[in-house]
Coordinates of C-alpha atoms in Angstrom, one line a residue:
X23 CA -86.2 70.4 -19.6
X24 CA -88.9 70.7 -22.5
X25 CA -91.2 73.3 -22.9
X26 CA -94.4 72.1 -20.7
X27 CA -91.8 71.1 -18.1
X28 CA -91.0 75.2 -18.3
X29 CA -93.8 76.5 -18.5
X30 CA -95.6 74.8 -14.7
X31 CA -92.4 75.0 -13.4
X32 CA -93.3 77.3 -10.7
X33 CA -96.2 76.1 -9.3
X34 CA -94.4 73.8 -7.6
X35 CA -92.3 76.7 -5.9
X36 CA -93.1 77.6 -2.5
X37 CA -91.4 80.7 -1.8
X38 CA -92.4 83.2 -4.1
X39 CA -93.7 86.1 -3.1
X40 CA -96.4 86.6 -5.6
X41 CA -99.8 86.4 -3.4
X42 CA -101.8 85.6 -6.4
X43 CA -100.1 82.5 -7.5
X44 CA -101.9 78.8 -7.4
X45 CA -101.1 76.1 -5.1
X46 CA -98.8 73.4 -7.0
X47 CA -101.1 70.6 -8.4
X48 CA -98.9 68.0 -8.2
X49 CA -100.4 65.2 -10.0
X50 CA -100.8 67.1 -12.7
X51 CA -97.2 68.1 -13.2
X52 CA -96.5 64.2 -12.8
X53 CA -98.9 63.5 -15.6
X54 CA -96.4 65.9 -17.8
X55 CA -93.5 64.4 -17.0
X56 CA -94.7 61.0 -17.6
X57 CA -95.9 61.7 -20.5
X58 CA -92.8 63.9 -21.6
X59 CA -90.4 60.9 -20.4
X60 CA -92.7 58.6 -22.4
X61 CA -92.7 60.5 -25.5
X62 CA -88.6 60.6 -25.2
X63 CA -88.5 57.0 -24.7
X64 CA -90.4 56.0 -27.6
X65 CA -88.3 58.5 -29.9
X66 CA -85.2 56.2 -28.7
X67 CA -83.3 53.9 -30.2
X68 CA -82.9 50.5 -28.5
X69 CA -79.3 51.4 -28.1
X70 CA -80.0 54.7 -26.3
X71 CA -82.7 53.4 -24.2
X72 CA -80.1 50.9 -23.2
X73 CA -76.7 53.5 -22.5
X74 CA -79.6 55.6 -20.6
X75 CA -80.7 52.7 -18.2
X76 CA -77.3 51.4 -17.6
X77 CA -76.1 55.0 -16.4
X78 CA -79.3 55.8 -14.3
X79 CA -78.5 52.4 -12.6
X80 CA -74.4 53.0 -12.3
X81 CA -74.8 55.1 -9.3
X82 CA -75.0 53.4 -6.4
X83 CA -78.0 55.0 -4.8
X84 CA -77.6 58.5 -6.1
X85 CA -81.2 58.0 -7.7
X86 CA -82.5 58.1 -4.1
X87 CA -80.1 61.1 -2.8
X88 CA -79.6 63.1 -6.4
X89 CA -75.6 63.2 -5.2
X90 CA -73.7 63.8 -8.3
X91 CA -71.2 60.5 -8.6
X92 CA -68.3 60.4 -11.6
X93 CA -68.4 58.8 -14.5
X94 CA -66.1 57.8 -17.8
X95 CA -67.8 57.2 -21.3
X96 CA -65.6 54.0 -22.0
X97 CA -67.4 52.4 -18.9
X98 CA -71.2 52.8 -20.9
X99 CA -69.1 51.5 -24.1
X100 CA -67.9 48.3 -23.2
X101 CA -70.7 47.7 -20.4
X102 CA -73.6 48.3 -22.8
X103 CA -71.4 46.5 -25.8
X104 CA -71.8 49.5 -28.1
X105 CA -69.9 52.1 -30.1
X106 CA -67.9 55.2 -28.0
X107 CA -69.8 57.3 -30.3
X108 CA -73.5 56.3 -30.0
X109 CA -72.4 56.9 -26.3
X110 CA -71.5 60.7 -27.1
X111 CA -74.8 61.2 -29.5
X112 CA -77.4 59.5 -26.4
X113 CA -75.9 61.5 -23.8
X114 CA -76.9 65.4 -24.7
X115 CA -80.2 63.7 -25.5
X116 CA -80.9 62.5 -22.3
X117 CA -79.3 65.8 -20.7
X118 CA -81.9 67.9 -22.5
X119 CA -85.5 65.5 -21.7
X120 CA -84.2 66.4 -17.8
X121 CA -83.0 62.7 -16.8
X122 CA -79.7 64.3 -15.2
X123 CA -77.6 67.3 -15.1
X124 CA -73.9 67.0 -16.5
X125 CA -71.0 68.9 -16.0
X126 CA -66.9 68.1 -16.8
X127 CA -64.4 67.0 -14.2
X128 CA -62.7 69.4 -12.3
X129 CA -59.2 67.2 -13.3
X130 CA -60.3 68.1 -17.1
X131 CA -62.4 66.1 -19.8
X132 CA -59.8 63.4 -19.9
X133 CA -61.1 62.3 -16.6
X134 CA -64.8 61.9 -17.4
X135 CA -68.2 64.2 -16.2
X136 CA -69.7 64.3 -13.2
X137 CA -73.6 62.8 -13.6
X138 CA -76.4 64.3 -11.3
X139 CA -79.6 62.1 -11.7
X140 CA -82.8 63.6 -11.1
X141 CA -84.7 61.1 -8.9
X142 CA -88.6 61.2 -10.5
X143 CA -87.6 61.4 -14.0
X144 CA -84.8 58.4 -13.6
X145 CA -87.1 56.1 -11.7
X146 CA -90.0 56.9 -14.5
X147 CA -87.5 56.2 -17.4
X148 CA -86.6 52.7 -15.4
X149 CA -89.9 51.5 -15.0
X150 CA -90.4 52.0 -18.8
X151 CA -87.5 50.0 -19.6
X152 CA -88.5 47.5 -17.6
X153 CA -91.7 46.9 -18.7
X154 CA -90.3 46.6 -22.2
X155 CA -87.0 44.7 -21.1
X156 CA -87.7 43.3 -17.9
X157 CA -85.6 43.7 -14.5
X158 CA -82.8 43.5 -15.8
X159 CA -80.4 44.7 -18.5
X160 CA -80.5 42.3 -21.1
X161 CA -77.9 43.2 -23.6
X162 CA -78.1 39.6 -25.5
X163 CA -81.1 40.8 -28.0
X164 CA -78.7 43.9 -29.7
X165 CA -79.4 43.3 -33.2
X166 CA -75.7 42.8 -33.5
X167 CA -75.5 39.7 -31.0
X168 CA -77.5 37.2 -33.0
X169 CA -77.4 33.7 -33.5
X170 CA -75.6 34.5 -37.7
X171 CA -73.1 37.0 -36.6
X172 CA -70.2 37.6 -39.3
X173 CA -67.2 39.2 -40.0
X174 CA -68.6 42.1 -41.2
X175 CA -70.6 42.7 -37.9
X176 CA -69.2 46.1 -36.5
X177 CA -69.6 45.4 -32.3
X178 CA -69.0 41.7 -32.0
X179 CA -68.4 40.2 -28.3
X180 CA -65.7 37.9 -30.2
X181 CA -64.3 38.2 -33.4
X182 CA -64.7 35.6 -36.4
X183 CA -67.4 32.8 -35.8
X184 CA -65.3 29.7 -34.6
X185 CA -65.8 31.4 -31.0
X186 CA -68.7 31.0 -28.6
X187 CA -70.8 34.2 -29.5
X188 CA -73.3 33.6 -26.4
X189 CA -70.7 33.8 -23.8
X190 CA -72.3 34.8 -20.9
X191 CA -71.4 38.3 -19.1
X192 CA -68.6 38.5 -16.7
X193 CA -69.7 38.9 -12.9
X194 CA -66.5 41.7 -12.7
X195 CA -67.8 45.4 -12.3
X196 CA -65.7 48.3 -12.3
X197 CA -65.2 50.6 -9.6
X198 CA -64.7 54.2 -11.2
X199 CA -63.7 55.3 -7.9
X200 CA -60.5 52.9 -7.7
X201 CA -57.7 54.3 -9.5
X202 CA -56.7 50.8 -11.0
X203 CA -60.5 50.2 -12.4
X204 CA -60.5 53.8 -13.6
X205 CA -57.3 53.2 -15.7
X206 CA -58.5 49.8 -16.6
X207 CA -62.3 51.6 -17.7
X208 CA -60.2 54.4 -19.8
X209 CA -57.4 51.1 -21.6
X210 CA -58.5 50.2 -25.3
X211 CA -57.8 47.0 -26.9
X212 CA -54.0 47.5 -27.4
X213 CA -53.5 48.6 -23.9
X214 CA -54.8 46.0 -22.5
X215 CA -52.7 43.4 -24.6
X216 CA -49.7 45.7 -22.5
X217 CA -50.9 45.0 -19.6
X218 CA -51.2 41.1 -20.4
X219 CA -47.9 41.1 -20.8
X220 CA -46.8 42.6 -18.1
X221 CA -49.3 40.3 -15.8
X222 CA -47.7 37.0 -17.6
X223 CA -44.3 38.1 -17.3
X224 CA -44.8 39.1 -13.2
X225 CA -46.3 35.0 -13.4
X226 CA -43.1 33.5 -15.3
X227 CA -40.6 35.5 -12.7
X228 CA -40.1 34.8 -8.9
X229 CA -39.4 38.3 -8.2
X230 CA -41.2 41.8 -7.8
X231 CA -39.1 43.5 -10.7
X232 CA -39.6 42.5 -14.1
X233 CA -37.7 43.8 -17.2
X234 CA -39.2 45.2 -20.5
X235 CA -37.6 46.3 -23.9
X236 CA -40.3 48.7 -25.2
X237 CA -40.1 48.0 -28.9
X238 CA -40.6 43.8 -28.3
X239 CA -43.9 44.8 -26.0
X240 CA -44.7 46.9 -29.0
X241 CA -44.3 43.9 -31.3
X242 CA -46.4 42.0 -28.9
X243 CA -49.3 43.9 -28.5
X244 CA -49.5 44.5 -31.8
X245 CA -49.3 48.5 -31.2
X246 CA -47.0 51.8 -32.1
X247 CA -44.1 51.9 -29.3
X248 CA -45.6 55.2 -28.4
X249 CA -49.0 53.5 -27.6
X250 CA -47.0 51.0 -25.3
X251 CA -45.2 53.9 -23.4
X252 CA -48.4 55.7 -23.0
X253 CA -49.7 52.9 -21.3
X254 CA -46.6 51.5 -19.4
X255 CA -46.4 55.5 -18.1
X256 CA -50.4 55.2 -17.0
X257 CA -49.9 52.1 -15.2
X258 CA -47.2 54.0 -13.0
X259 CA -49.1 56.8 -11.8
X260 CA -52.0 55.0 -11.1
X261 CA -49.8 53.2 -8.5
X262 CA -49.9 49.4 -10.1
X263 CA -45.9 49.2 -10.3
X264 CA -43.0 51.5 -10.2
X265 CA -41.2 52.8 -13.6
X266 CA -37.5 53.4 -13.7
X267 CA -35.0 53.8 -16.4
X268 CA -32.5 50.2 -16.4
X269 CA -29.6 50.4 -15.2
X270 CA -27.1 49.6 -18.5
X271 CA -29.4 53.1 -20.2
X272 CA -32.6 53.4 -22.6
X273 CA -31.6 51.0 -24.9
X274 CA -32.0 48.2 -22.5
X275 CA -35.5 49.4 -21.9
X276 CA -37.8 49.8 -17.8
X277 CA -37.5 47.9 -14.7
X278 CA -41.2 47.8 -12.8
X279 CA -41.5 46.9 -9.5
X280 CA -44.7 45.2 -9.2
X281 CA -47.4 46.0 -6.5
X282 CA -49.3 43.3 -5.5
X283 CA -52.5 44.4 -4.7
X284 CA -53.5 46.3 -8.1
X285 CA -51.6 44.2 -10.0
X286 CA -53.7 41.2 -8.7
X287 CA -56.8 43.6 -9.9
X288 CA -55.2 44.0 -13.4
X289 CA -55.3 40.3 -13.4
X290 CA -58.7 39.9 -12.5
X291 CA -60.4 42.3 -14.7
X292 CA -57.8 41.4 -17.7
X293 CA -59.7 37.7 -17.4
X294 CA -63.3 39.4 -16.9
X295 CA -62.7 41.8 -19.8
X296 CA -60.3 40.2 -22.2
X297 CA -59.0 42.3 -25.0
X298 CA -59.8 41.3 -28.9
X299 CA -57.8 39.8 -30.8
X300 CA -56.3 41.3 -33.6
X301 CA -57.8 41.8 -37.0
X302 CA -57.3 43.0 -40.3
X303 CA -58.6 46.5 -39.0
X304 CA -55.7 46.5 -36.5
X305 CA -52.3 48.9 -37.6
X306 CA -49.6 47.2 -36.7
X307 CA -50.0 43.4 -37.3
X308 CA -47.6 40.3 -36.4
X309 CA -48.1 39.2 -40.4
X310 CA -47.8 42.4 -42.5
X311 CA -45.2 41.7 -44.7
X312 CA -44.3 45.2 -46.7
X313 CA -45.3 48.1 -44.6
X314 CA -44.7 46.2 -41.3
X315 CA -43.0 48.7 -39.0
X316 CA -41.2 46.1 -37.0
X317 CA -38.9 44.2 -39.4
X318 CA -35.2 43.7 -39.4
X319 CA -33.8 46.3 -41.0
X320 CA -30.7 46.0 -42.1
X321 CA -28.0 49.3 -42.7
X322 CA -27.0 49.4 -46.3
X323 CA -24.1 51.5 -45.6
X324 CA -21.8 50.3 -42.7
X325 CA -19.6 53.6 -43.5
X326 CA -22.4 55.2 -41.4
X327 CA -23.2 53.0 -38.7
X328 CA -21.1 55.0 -36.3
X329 CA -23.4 57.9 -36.6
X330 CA -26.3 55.9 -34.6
X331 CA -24.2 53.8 -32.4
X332 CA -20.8 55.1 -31.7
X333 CA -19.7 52.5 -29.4
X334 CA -21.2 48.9 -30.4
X335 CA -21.7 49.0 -34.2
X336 CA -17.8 49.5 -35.3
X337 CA -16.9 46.2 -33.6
X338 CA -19.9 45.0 -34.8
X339 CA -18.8 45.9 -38.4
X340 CA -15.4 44.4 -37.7
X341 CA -16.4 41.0 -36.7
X342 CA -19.5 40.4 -38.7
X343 CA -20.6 41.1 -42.4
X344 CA -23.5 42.1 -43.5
X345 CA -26.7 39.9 -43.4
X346 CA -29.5 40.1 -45.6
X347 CA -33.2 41.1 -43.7
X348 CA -35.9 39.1 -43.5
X349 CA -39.1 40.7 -43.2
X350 CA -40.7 38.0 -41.4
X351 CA -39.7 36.6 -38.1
X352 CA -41.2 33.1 -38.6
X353 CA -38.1 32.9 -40.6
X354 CA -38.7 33.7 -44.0
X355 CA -36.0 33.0 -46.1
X356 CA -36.9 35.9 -49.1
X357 CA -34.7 39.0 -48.3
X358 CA -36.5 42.1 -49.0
X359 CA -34.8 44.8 -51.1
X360 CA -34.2 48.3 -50.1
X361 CA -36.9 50.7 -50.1
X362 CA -36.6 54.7 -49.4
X363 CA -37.8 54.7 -46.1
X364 CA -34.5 52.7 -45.1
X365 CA -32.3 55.6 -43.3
X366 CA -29.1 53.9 -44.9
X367 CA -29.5 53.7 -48.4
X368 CA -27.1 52.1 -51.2
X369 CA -25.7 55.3 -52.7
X370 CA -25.2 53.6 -56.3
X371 CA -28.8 55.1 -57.1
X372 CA -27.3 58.9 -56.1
X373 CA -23.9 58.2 -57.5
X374 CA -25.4 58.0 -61.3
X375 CA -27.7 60.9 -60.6
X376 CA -24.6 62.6 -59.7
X377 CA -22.2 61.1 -62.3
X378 CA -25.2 62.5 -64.9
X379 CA -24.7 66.4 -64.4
X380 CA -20.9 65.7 -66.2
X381 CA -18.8 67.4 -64.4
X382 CA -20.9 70.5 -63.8
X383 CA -21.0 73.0 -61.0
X384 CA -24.1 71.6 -59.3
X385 CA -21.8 67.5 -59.2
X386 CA -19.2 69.7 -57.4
X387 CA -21.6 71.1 -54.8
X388 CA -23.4 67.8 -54.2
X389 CA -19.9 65.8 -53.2
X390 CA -19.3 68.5 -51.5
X391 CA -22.3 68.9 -49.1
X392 CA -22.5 64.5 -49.2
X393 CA -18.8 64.7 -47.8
X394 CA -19.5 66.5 -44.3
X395 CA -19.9 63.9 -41.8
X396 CA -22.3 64.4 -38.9
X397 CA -19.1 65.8 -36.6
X398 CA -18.6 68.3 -39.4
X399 CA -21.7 69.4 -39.5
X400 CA -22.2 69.8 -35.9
X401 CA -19.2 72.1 -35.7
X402 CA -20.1 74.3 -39.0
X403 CA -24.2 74.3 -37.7
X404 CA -24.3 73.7 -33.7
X405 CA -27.9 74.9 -33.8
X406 CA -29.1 73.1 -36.8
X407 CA -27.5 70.0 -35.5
X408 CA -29.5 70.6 -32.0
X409 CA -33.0 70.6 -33.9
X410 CA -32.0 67.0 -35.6
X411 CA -31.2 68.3 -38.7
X412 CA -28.4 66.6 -40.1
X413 CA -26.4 64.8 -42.9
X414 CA -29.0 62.7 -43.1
X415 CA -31.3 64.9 -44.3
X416 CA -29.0 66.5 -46.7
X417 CA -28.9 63.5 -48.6
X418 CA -32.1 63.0 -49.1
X419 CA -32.6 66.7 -50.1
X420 CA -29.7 66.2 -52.6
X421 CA -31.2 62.9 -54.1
X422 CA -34.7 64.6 -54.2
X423 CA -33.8 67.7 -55.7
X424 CA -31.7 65.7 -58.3
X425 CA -34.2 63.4 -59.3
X426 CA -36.3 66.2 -60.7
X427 CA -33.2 68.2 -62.2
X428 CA -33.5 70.7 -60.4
X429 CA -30.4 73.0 -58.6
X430 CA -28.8 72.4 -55.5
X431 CA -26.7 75.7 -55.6
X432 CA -27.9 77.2 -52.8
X433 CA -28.7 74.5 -50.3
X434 CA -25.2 75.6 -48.0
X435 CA -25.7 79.2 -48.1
X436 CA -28.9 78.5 -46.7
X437 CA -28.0 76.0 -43.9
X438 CA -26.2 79.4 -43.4
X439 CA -29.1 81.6 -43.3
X440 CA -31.4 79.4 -41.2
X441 CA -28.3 78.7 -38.8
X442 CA -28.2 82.7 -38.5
X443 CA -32.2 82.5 -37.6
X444 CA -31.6 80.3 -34.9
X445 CA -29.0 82.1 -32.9
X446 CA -30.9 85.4 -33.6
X447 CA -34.2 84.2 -32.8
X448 CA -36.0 84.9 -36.0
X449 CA -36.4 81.7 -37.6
X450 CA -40.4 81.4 -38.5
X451 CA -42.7 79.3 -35.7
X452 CA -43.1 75.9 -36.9
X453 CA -46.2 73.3 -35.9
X454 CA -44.0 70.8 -36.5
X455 CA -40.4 72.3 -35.0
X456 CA -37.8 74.2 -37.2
X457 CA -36.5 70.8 -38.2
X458 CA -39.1 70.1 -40.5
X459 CA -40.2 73.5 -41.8
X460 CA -36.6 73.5 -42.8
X461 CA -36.6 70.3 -44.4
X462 CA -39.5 70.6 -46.7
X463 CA -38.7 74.3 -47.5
X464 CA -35.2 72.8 -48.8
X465 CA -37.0 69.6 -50.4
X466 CA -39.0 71.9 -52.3
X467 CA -37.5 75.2 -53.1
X468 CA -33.5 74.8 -52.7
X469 CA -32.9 77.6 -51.1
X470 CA -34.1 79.4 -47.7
X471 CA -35.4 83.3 -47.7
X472 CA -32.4 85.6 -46.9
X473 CA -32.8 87.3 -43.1
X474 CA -32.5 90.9 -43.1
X475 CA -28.8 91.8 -41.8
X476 CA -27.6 88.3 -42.6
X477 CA -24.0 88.1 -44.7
X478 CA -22.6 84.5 -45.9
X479 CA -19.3 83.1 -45.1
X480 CA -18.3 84.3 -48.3
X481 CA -19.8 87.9 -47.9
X482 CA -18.8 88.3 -44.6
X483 CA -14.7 87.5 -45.5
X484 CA -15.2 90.0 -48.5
X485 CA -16.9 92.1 -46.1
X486 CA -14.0 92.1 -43.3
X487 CA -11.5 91.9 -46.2
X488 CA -12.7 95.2 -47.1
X489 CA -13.2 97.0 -43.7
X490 CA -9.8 96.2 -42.8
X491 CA -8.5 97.7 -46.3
X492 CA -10.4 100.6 -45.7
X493 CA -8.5 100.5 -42.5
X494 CA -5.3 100.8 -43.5
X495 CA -6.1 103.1 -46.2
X496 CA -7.5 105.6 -43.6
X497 CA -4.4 105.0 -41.5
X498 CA -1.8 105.8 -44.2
X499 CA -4.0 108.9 -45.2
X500 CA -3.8 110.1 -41.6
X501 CA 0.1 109.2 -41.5
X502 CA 0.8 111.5 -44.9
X503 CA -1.3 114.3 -43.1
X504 CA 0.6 114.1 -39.9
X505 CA 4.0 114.2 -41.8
X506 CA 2.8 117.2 -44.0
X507 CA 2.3 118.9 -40.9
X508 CA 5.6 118.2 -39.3
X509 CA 7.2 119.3 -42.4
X510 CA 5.3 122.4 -43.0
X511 CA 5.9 122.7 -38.7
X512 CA 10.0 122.1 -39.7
X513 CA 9.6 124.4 -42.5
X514 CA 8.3 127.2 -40.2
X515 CA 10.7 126.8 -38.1
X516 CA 13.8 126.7 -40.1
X517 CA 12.6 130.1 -41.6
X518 CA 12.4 131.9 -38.2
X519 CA 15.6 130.0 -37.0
X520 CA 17.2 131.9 -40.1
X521 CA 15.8 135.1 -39.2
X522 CA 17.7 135.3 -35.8
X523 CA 20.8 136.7 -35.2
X524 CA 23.9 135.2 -33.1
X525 CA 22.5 137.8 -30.0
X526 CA 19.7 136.9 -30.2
X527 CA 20.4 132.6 -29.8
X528 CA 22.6 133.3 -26.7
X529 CA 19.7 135.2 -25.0
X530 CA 17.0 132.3 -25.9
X531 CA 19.8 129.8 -25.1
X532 CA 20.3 131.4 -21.9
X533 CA 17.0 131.1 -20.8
X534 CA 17.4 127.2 -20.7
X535 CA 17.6 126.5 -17.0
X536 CA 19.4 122.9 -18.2
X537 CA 23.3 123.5 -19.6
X538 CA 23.1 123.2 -23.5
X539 CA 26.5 121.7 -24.7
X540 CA 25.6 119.8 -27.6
X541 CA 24.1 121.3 -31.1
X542 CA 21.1 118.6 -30.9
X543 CA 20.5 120.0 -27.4
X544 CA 20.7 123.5 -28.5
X545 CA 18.3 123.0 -31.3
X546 CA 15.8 121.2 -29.4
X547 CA 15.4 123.7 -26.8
X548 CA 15.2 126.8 -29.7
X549 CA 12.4 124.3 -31.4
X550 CA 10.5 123.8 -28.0
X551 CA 10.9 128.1 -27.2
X552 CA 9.6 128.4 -30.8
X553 CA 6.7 126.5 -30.3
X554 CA 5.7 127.9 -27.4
X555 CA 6.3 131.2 -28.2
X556 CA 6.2 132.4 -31.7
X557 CA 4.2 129.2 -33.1
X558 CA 1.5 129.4 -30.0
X559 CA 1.2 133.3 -30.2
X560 CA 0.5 133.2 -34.0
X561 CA -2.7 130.1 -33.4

């Protein structure tokens, strides 16, 4: 609401209590909002005036009732045939001349806003339009909808010009309230190329259950495989088919069982609202040839191969050789060479950086760490191993750190160090997990920071080695003490034994309550009476 809206605001009110205050003149305040809405509407671009009309006239009668109805910003974009964000820039513009009120969903932004029209203003905004558009919304004169449109046009009904660029609208409309239209309102181009898909292959199959592999629907669509599980996982909680994992595992991709009814819908609005084809601008493309995402990949060491796929890819390697890629599937003959992102790599490039340190310390440490397989490493770093980190990425430290001469001395000790984080809970808070905090800290540096308390392999051998010397020296010492005791004890004795005469041994023998008829037995009882008496008196 502008300021001259504010400011006779309350002289429409009738319940205040002020006894002073002047009855509402009504045509007057009318006058100001016409000509408030007027001067708004002239300040817009023919874009705005257009997402402004085709909201106020979304709501099905909720001008008349000022009911607040929902409503999704991708239904304005591809129903006025304009960009998502002139949608966001109109929006707060209209909000603050006083058309409508907005607030978020109560399910979260994702969901849309909830629109409440305010009925005078809405109806005064429509009439304007009208006069200057007619009844109805005629989106055919947008400047970019002419007669010449080109390639380099930014919102295009059709892309390229061998196309029909005055098709006429589609009769379809979208029902925000259904759950299929509102998944269909919220799909972009590449997500609804998924859900072609899945409509032709429920056509080519008799059944309710069709089958997908999520990296070919991928290829198909022309998207990232996380862009076709997105949508695959939408289309199941919106209730169009059922998800589940196959059978056989992941690797043989989703069953969906098919509902009829919304996926009859999908149909429908798929034919009234096709999706464009792709273009250059579009990621992942059937025809890129280099950084194509999709190609064949072949593994350049089969040595590995049963790190990935313990079960098929031995007998694969037993029956088959290897076969050179092609990074076309039309069938290109040209193989295409290695590159570093392969995960694979022919190890003759690491072999002469290795062969080049001569025989040094740091060769000996990098066959050492490239010779722990993945089960070895699992065993010597559990924890590691848990957080992907593997032999894998040893390697490529290894040939990184190498390429650049620099040392690789200290890489175990610190798969050491971090493994000693891990079970102690101290290892730094990553954005991007511990897996590759730890990676690029190795990639870069060699070596990981040293925990307070932590001891190496090494260190703690020499450590125990040396506690369980001091062990033993402390157990002799105390041995040596006791037997100088028992001999200064013997000593003792032996002197008062001396001292005693023959009288004397008969009356201490006699007070032996066991018969004494050995010498051994005899001395063991005038030991124990010494000790008891004479030694015991004396402490």
């Amino acid at each position: 609401m502008n300021a001259t809206a504010h400011k006779h605001k309350y002289y429409g009110s009738g319940n205040c209590d002020d006894q002073y205050q002047v009855p509402a003149d009504t045509d007057h305040l009318k006058k100001l909002m016409r000509r408030d809405i007027t001067g708004f509407y002239n300040r817009l671009s023919v874009t705005g005036k257009r997402i402004l009309a085709a909201l106020i006239q979304s709501g099905p009668s909720t001008v008349e009732s000022g009911e607040p109805f929902p409503f999704v910003i991708s239904s304005l974009q591809y129903g006025v045939k304009c960009s998502k964000l002139s949608v966001l820039r109109t929006l707060p513009k209209g909000e603050k001349a006083g058309l409508f009120k907005r607030t978020n969903h109560q399910a979260g932004r994702r969901h849309g806003s909830i629109i409440t029209l305010y009925k005078e203003r809405c109806e005064f905004f429509l009439s304007l339009y009208k006069q200057e558009y007619g009844l109805l919304l005629d989106t055919y004169h947008d400047r970019y909808q002419v007669q010449g449109v080109t390639n380099s046009d930014r919102y295009q009904i059709n892309f390229g010009n061998k196309q029909d660029q005055n098709a006429k609208p589609s009769t379809q409309s979208l029902n925000i309230s259904d759950n299929t239209d509102a998944l269909f309102s919220r799909l972009s181009d590449q997500g609804k190329r998924v859900f072609g898909i899945i409509s032709t292959l429920s056509e080519q199959t008799e059944q309710d259950e069709i089958s997908l592999v999520i990296q070919s629907i991928a290829r198909d669509a022309a998207c990232s495989e996380v862009t076709a599980r997105r949508v695959i996982k939408h289309g199941h909680e919106a209730g169009i088919y059922t998800k589940r994992q196959h059978e056989r595992g992941p690797r043989f991709g989703v069953i969906l069982k098919l509902n009829s009814g919304p996926m009859e819908r999908i149909k429908e609005l798929l034919q009234a609202f096709p999706a464009q084809n792709v273009t250059n601008a579009d990621r992942y493309q059937p025809g890129v040839t280099e950084h194509d995402r999709y190609h064949e990949r072949n593994d350049t060491d089969p040595d590995t191969k049963h790190d990935r796929y313990p079960v098929t890819n031995t007998i694969l390697a037993a029956k088959q050789g290897i076969k050179s890629c092609h990074s076309r599937p039309e069938g290109n003959s040209a193989s295409q060479p290695d590159t570093n992102a392969d995960r694979y790599q022919n190890p003759l490039l690491l072999d002469r950086q290795i062969k080049n340190l001569s025989g040094s310390e740091e060769e000996r440490w990098a066959r050492r760490l490239l010779s722990i397989s993945t089960d070895e490493f699992q065993i010597l770093w559990p924890r590691l191993h848990d957080e992907r980190f593997g032999s894998d990425q040893i390697r490529q430290i290894i040939q990184h750190r190498l390429s650049f001469d620099e040392t690789i001395l200290d890489i175990e000790n610190s798969l050491h160090a971090a493994e000693w984080e891990l079970e102690h809970d101290t290892f730094p808070k990553a954005r991007k997990g511990p897996c590759n905090y730890f990676f690029a800290t190795l990639k870069s540096k060699g070596t990981w920071r040293r925990p307070v308390g932590f001891l190496t392999p090494n260190e703690q051998a020499l450590a125990n080695a040396k506690k369980e010397i001091l062990t033993e020296l402390k157990s002799i010492e105390q041995k040596k003490i006791k037997q100088a005791e028992q001999d200064a004890q013997d000593a003792d004795f032996e002197s008062w034994l001396a001292t005693l005469s023959d009288d004397e041994l008969n009356e201490i023998d006699a007070r032996c309550s066991l018969p004494l008829s050995t010498d051994a037995s005899k001395r063991g009882w005038r030991k124990t009476f010494w000790a008891k008496n004479i030694q015991g008196a004396k402490a």
